[in-house]
Short mmCIF file of C-alpha atoms and ligand atoms in Angstrom, two decimals:
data_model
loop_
_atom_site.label_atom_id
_atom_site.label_comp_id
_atom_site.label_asym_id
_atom_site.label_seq_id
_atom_site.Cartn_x
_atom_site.Cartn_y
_atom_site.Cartn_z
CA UNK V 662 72.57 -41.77 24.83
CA UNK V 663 71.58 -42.04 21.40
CA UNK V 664 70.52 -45.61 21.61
CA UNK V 665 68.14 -44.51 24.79
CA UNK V 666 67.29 -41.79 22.32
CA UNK V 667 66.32 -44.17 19.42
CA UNK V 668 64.55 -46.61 22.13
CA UNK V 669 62.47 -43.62 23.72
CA UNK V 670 61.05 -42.68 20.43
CA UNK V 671 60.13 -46.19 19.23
CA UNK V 672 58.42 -46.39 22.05
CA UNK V 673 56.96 -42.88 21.79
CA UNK V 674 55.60 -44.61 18.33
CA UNK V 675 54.43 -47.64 19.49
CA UNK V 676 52.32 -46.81 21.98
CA UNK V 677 51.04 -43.62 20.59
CA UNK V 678 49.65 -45.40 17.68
CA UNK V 679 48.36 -48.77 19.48
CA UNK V 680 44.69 -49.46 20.19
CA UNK V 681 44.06 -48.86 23.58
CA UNK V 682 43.79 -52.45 25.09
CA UNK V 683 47.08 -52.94 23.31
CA UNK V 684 49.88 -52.78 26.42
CA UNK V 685 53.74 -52.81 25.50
CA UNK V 686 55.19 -55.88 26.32
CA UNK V 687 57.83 -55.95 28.89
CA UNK V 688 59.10 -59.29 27.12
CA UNK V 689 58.20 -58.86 22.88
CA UNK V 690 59.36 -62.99 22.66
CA UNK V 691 57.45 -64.15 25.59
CA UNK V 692 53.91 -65.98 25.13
CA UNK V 693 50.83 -64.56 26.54
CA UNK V 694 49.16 -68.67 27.50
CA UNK V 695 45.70 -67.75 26.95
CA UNK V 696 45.94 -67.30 23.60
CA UNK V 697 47.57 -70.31 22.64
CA UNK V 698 46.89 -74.14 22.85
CA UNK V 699 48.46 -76.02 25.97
CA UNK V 700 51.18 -77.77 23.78
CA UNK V 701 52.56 -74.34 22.67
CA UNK V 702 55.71 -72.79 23.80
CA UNK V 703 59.28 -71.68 23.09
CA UNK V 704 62.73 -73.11 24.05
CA UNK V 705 65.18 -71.50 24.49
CA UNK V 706 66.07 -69.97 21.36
CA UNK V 707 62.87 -68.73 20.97
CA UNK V 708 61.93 -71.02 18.69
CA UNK V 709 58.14 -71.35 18.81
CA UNK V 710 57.30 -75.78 19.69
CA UNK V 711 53.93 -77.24 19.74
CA UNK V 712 54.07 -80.87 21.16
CA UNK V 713 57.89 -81.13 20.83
CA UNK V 714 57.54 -79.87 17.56
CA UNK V 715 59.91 -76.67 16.36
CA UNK V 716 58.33 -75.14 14.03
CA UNK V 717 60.88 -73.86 12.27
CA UNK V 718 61.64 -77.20 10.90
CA UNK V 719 57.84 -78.40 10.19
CA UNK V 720 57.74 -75.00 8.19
CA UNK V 721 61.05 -76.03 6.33
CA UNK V 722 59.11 -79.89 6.28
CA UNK V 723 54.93 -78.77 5.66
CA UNK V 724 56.07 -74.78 3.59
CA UNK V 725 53.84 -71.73 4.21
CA UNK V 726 51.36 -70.78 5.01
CA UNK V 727 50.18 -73.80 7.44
CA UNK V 728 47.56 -74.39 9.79
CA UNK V 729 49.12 -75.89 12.60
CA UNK V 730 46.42 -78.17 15.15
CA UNK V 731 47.44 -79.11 18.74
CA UNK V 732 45.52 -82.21 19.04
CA UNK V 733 45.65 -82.79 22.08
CA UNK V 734 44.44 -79.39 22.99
CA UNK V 735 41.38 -79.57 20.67
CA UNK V 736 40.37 -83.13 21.88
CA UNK V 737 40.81 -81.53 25.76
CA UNK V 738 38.42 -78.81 24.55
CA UNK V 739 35.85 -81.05 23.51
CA UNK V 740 36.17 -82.84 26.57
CA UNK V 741 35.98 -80.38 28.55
CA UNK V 742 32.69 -79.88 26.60
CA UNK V 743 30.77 -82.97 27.01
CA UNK V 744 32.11 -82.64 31.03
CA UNK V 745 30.89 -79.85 31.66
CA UNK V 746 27.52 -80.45 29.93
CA UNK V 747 27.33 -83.70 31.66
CA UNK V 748 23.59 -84.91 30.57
CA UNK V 749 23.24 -82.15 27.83
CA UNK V 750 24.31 -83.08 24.10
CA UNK V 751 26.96 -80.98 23.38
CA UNK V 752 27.63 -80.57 19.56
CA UNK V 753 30.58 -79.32 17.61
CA UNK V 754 29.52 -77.18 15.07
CA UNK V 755 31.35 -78.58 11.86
CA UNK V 756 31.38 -75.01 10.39
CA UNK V 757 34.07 -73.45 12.60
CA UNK V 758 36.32 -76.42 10.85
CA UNK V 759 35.87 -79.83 9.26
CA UNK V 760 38.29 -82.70 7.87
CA UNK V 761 37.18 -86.20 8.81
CA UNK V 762 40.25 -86.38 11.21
CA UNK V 763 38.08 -83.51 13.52
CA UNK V 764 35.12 -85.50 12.76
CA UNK V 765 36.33 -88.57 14.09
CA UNK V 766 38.17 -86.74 17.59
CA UNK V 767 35.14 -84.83 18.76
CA UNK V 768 32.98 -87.73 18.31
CA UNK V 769 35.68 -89.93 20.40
CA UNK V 770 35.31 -87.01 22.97
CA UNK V 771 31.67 -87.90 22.88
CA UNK V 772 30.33 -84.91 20.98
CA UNK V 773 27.79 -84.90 17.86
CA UNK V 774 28.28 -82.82 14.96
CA UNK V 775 26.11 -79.91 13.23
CA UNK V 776 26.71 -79.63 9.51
CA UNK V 777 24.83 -77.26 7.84
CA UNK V 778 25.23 -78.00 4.47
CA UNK V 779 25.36 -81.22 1.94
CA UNK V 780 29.07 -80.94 1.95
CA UNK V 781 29.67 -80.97 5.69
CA UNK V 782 27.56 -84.04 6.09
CA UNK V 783 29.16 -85.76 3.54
CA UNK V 784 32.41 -85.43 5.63
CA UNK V 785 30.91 -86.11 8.52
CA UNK V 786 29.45 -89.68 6.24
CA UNK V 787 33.18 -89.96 5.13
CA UNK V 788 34.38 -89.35 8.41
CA UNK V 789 31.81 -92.62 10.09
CA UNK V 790 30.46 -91.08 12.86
CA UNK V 791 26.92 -91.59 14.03
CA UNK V 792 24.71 -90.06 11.93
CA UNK V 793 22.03 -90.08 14.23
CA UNK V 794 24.38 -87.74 16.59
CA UNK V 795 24.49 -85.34 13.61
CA UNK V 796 22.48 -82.44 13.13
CA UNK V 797 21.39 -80.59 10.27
CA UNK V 798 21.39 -76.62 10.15
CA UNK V 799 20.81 -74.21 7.50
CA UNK V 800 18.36 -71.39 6.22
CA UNK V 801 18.07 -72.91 2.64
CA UNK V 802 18.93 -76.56 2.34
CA UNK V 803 18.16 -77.70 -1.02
CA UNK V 804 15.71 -80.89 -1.43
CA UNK V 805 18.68 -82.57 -2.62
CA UNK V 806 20.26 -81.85 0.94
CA UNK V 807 17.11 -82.91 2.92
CA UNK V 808 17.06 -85.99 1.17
CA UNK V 809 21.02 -87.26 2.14
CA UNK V 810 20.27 -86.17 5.61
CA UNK V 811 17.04 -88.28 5.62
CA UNK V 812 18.45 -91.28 4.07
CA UNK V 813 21.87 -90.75 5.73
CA UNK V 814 19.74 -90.57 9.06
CA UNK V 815 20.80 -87.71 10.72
CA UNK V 816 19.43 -86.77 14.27
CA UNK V 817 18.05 -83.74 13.54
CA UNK V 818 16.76 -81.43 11.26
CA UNK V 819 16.87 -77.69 12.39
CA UNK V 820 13.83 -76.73 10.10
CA UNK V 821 13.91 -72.71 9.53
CA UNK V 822 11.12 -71.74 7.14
CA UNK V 823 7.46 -72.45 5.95
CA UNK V 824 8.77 -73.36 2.69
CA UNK V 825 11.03 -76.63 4.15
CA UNK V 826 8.48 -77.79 6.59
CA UNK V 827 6.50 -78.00 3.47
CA UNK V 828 9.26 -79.26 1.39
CA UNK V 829 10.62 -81.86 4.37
CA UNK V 830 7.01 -83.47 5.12
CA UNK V 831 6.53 -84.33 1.39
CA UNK V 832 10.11 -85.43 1.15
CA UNK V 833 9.65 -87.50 4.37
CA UNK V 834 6.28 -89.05 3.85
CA UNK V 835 7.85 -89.91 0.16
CA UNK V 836 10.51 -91.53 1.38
CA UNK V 837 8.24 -93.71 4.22
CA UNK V 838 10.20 -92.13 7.54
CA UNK V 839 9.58 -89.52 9.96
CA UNK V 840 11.91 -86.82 10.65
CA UNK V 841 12.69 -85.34 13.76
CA UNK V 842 13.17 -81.54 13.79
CA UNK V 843 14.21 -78.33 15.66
CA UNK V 844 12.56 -75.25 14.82
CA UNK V 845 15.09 -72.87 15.03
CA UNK V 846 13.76 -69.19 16.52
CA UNK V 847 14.81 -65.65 16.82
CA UNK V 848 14.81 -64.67 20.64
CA UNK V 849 15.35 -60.97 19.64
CA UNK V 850 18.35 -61.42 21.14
CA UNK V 851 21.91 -60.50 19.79
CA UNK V 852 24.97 -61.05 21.27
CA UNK V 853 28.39 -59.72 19.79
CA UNK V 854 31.37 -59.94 22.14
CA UNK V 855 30.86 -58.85 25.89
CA UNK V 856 28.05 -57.22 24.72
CA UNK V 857 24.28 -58.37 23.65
CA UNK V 858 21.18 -56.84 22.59
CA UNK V 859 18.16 -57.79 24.05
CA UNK V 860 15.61 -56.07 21.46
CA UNK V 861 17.98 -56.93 18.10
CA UNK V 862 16.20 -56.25 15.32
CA UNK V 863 14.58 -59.37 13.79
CA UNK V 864 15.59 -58.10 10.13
CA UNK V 865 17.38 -60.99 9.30
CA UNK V 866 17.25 -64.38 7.49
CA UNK V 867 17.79 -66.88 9.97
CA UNK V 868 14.89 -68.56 12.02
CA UNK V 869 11.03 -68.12 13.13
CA UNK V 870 10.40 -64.73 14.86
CA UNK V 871 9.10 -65.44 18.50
CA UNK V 872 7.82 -61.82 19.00
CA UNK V 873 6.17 -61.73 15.50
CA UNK V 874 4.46 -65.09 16.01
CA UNK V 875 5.93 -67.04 13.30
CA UNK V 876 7.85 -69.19 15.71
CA UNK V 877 4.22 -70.62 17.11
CA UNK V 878 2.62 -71.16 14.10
CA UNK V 879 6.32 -72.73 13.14
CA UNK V 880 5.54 -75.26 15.81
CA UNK V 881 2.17 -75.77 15.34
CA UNK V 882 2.88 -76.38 11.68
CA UNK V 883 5.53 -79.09 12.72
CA UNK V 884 3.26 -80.52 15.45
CA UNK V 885 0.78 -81.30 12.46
CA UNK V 886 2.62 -82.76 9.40
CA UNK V 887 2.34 -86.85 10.15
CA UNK V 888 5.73 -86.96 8.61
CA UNK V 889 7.62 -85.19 10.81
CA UNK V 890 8.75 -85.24 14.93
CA UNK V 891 9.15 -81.71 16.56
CA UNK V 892 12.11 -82.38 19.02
CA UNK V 893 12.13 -78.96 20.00
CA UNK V 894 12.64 -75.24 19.84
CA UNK V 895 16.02 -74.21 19.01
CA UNK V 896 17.96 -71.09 19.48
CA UNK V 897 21.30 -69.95 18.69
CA UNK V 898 22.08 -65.54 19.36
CA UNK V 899 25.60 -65.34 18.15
CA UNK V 900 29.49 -65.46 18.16
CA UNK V 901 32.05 -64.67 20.47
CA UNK V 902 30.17 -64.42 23.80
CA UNK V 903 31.85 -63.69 26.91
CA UNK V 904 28.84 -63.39 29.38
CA UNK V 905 26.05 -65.77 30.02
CA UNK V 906 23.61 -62.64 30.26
CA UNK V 907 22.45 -62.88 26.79
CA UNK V 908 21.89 -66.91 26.33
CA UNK V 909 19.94 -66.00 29.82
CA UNK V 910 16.93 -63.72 28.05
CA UNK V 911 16.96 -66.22 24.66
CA UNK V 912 16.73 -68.34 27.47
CA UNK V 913 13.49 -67.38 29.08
CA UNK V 914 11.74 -66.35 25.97
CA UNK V 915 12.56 -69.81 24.38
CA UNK V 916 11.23 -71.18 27.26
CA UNK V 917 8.16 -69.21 27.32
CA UNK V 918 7.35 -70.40 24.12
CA UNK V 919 8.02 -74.14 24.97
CA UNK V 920 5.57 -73.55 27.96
CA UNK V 921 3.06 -71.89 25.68
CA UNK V 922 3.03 -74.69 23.34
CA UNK V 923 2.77 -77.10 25.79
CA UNK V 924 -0.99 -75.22 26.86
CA UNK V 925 -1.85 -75.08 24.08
CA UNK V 926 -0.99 -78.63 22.81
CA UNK V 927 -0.76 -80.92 25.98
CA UNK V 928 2.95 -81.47 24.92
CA UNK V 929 5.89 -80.85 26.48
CA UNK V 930 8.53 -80.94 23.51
CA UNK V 931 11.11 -83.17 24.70
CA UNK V 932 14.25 -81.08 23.76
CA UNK V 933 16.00 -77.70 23.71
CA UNK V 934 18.92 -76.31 22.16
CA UNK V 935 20.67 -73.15 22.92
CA UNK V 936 23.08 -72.87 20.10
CA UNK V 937 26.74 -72.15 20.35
CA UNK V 938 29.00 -68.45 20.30
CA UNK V 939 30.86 -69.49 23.72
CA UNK V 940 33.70 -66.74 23.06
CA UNK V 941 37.70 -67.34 22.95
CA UNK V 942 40.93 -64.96 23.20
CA UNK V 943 41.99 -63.56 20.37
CA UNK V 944 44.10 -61.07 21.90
CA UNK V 945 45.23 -60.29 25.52
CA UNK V 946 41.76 -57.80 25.89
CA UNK V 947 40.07 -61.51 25.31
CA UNK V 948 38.91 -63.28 28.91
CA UNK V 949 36.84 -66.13 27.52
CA UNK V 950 34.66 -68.17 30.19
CA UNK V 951 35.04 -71.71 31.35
CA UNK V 952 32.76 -74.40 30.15
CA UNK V 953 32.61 -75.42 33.97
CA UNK V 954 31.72 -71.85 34.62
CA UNK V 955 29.26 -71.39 31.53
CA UNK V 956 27.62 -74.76 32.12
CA UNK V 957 26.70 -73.75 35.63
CA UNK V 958 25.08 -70.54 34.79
CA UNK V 959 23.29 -72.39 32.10
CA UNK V 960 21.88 -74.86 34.12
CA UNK V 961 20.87 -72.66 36.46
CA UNK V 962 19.01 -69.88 34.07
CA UNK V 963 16.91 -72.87 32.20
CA UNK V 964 15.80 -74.78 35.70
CA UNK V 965 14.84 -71.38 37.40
CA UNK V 966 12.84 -70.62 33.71
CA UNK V 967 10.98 -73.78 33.71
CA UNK V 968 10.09 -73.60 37.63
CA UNK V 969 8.76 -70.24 37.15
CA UNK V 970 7.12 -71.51 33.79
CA UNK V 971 5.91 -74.94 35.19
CA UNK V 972 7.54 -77.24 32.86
CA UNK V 973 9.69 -80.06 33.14
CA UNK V 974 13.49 -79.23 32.02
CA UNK V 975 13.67 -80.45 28.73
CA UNK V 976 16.74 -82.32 27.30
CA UNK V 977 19.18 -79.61 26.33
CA UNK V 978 21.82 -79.71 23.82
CA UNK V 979 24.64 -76.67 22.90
CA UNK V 980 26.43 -76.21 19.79
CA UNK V 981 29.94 -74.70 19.98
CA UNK V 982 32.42 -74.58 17.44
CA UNK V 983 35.33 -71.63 17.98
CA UNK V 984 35.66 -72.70 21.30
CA UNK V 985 37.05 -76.15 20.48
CA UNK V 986 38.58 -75.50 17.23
CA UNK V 987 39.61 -71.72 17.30
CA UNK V 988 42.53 -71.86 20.08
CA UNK V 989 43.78 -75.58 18.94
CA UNK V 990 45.07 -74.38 16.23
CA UNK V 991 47.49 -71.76 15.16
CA UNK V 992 48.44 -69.98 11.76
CA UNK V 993 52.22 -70.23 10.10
CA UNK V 994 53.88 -67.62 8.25
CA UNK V 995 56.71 -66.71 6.45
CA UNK V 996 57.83 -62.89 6.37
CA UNK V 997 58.26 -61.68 2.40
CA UNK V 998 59.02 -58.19 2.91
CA UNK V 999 59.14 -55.60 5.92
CA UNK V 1000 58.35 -51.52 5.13
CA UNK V 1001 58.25 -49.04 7.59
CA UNK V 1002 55.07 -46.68 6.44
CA UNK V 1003 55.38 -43.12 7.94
CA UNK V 1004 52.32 -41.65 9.62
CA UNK V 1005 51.34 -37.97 10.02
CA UNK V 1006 53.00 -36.71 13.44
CA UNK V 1007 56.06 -38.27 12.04
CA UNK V 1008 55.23 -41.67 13.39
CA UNK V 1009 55.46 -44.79 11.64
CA UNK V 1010 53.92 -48.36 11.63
CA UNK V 1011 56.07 -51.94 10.17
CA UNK V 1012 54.05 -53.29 7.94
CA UNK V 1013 55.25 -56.98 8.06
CA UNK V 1014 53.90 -59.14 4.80
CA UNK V 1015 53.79 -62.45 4.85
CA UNK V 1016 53.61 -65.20 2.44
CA UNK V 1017 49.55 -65.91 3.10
CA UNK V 1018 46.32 -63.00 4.23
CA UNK V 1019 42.78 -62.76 3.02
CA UNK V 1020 42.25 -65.76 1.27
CA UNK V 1021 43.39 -68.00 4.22
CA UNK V 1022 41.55 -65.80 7.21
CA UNK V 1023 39.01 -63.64 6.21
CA UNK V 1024 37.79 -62.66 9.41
CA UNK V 1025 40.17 -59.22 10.04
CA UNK V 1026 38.46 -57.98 6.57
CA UNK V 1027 35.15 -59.41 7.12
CA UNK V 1028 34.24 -58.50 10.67
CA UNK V 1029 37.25 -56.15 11.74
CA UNK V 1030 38.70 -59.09 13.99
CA UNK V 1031 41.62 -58.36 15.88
CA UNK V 1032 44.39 -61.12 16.15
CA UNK V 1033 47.49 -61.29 17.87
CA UNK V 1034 50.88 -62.50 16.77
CA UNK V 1035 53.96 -63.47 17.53
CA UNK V 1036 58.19 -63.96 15.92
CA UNK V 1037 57.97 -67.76 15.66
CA UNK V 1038 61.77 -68.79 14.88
CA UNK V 1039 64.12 -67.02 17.12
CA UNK V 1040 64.54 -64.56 20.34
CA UNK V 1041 65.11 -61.16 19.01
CA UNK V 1042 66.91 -58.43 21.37
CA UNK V 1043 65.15 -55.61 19.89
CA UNK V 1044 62.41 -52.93 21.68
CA UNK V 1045 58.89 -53.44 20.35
CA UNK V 1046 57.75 -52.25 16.90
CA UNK V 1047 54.12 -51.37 16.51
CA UNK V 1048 53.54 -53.76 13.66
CA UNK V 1049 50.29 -55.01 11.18
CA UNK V 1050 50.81 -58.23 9.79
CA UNK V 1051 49.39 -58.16 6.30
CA UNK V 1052 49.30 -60.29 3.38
CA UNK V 1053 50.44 -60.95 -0.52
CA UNK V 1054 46.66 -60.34 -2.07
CA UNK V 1055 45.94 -56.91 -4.08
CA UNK V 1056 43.26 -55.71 -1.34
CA UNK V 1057 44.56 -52.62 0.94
CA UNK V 1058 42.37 -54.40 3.38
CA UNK V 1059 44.09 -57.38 3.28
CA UNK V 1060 45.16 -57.42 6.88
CA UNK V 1061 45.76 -60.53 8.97
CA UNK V 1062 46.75 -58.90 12.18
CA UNK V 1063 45.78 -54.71 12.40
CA UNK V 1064 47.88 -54.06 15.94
CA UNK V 1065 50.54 -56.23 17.40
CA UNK V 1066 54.19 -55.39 19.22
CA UNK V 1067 56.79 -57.20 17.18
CA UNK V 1068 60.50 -57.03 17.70
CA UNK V 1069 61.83 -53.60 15.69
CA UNK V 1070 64.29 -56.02 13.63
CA UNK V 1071 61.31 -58.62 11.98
CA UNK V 1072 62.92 -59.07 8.56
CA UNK V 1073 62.63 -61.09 5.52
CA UNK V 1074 62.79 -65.02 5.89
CA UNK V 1075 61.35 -64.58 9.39
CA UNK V 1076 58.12 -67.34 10.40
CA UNK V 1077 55.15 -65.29 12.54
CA UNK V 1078 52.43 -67.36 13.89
CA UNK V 1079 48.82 -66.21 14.64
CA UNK V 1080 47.36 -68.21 17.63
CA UNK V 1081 43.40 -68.87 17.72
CA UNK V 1082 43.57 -69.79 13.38
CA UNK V 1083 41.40 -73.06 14.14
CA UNK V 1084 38.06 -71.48 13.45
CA UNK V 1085 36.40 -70.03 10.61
CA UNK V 1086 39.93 -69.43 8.97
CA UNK V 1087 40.01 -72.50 7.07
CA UNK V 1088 36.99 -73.30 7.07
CA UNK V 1089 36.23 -69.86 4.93
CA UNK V 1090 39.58 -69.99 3.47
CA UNK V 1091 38.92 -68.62 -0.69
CA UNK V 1092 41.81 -68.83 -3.69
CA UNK V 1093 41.33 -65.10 -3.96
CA UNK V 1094 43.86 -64.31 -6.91
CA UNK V 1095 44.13 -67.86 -7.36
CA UNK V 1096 46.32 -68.83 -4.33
CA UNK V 1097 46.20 -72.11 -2.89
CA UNK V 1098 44.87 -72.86 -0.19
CA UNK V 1099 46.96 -74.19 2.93
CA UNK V 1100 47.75 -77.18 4.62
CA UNK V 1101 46.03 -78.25 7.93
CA UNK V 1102 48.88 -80.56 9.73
CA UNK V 1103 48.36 -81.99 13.77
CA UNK V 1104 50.77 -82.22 15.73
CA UNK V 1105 50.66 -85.01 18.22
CA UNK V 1106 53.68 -86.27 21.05
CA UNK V 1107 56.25 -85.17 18.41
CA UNK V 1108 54.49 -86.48 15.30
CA UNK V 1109 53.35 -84.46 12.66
CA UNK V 1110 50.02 -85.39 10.56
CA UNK V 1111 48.78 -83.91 7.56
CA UNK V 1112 44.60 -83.44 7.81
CA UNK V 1113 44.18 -81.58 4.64
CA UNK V 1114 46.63 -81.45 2.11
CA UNK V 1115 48.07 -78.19 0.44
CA UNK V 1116 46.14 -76.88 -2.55
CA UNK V 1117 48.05 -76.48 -5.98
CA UNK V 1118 48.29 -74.59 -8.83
CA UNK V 1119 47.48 -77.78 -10.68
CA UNK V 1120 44.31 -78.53 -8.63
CA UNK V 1121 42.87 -74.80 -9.25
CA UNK V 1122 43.84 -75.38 -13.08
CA UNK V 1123 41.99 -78.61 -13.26
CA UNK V 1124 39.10 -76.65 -12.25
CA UNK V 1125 39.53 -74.23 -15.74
CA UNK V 1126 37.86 -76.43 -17.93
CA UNK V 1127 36.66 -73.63 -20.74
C1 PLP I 421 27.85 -70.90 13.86
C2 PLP I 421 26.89 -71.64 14.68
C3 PLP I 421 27.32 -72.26 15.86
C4 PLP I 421 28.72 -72.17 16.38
O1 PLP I 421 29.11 -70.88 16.69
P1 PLP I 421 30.53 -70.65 17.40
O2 PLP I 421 30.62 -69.19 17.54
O3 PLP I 421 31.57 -71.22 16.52
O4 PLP I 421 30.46 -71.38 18.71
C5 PLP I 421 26.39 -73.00 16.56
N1 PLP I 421 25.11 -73.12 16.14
C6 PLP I 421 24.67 -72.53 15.01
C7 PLP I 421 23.27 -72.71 14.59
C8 PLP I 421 25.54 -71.77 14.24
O5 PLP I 421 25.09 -71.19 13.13
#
């Protein structure tokens, strides 16, 4: 009686406090797929494996906090990519997360690279891919920038203000070649999640307006420095998009400038690019798209855009990044300490700290992200605990994971791993209160690699040079 007693009201907790799209598991152990990369799963212990690998030992091997890559999975991703886009360039966009190990896989899957600043290319230079499969993004490249992606010989330069097609023509007439660019546009459109806005506000600092104009005289400005080789226009709306809707009005109005260009210059620019923001499950409310499914509703928005305009479909190129790196790739913890916080109505929440948080995935404090989570090195018996995994950094908002069901007895020594870590976790990882950064490790048929190292003490120190 009393232990049906004690069961009812944890539930009574649990679920009274949970976000509505979060359900109480019948199983707290068990996987939801989705969310994790296809070498990911536990035996029977409950003991999470990626690739034959328990992860209880590569924590005990690799320590925690680690970023742990299926790569397998990620390489399948990009595949699936450049498949799907069969006849499009499809390519990775380095900021979701670069070593030269990533460099080197997507380009094997046949994808190119964006960097977007001197830093990125220079991996993707370490890293030997083709540089003329690389593009070049950014709102405020310095001339120093410009001038290793000229002489490097990138593919592309997304151009995205008066100011560099000014400073790129000089720079490229100086140096005796002509560069190719993208003028990148806003479409007006802004797409966050499942949903998009198709009258955004243009108050912001990336790109040419079309509706204000500036993207035409962009063009035309391009069109008439000697030095330089519009490619075409290029477009990119957002992050974590679900439906095809919004990439469907950037679509036509992108289009409708291409065709108005072309009237009023006899040219048809040769290429378009639609950017990237091709969503990916977080959590179980998550239902990201296929690329087979995405590419076909692409295809079929730009050809019924051009008929309709009267232009020939230009070559078309896509730029996702999350949705090859972010599901690869999962997060490692170890549990520090474990309080139960009591909540008005005489509920409470486990707040479940672990030995990482803000300074190796920003995104929950940045953009309110929701992750999910799961106990990582053994089956636990117990009901569900509403739980927030949190972190070690002196920030109240230092949340990794606001809402998750974790079994009632997580304690102290216990390893919690956050599927879909691959993106923009690393990649805008800080040493907020000086902590070093984490490892990035692959796992491959049973083989663990390290990709980046762990950051030390001694490397922040060597820094301190006052
Ligand atoms: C960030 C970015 C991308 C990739 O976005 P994802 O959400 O990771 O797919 C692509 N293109 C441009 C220009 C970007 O800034």
């Amino acid at each position: 009686m009393t232990h049906t007693h004690v069961a009812g009201s944890i539930h009574a907790d649990a679920t009274s406090r949970a976000p509505g799209w979060l359900a109480l598991p019948d199983d707290v152990n068990a996987l939801l797929p989705r969310l994790w990369s296809r070498n990911v799963a536990k035996d029977d212990d409950g003991v999470l494996t990626v690739a034959g690998v328990d992860v209880a030992e590569l924590a005990e091997r690799c320590g925690t906090p680690v970023y742990v890559v299926d790569e397998d999975d990620l390489r399948a991703r990009a595949r699936a990519f450049a498949e799907a886009f069969a006849g499009w360039e499809v390519y990775y966009a380095a900021k979701s997360f670069l070593c030269t190990a990533v460099a080197r896989w997507v380009s094997e899957e046949g994808l190119g690279l964006d960097v977007c600043t001197g830093g990125e290319l220079a991996v993707a230079q370490r890293a030997g891919v083709d540089l003329s499969r690389v593009g070049l993004h950014g709102n405020n490249k310095s001339l120093d920038e410009l001038r290793q992606g000229l002489t490097a010989g990138v593919g592309r330069i997304i151009v995205d203000s008066f100011d560099e097609i000014g400073r790129l023509s000089a720079l490229a007439a100086e140096l005796g070649v002509r560069a190719r660019v993208m003028v990148r546009v806003t479409t007006g459109v802004e797409a966050h999640t499942h949903e998009y806005i198709a009258t955004a506000h243009e108050d912001q600092k990336f790109g040419f307006s079309i509706a204000g104009g500036q993207a035409a005289r962009a063009l035309q400005a391009c069109a008439d420095a000697a030095s330089l080789d519009l490619r075409g226009i290029h477009s990119h709306i957002g992050s974590q998009i679900f439906e095809p809707d919004g990439f469907e009005v950037a679509a036509r109005r992108t289009l409708r400038l291409h065709a108005e260009h072309a009237r009023a210059t006899g040219v048809e620019l040769p290429e378009l690019d639609l950017g990237g923001g091709f969503g990916i499950a977080y959590t179980s409310a998550d239902t990201p798209a296929d690329p087979v499914v995405l590419a076909g509703a692409l295809r079929r928005i730009v050809e019924a855009e051009c008929a309709a305009q009267g232009v020939a479909v230009p070559h078309l190129s896509i730029e996702p990044g999350r949705a090859i790196s972010g599901p690869s790739a999962f997060a490692l913890y170890r549990v520090g300490t474990v309080k139960q916080v009591l909540l008005d109505g005489g509920t409470s929440r486990t707040y479940v700290a672990v030995d990482g948080g803000m300074s190796d995935n920003i995104r929950t404090a940045l953009y309110a992200a929701e992750y999910s989570a799961t106990l990582a090195n053994r089956r636990s018996d117990a009901p569900p605990a509403l739980a927030r995994v949190v972190g070690k950094h002196c920030e109240g908002g230092d949340i990794l994971v606001r809402d998750e069901f974790l079994p009632a007895d997580v304690r102290p020594g216990d390893l919690v791993a956050v599927p879909a870590s691959g993106a923009y976790s690393r990649s805008m990882a800080s040493n907020y209160n000086h902590v070093p950064r984490p490892p990035v490790v692959a796992v491959r048929d049973g083989e663990v690699r390290t990709l980046i190292r762990r950051e030390t003490v001694e490397d922040l120190l060597a820094l301190d040079v006052g």
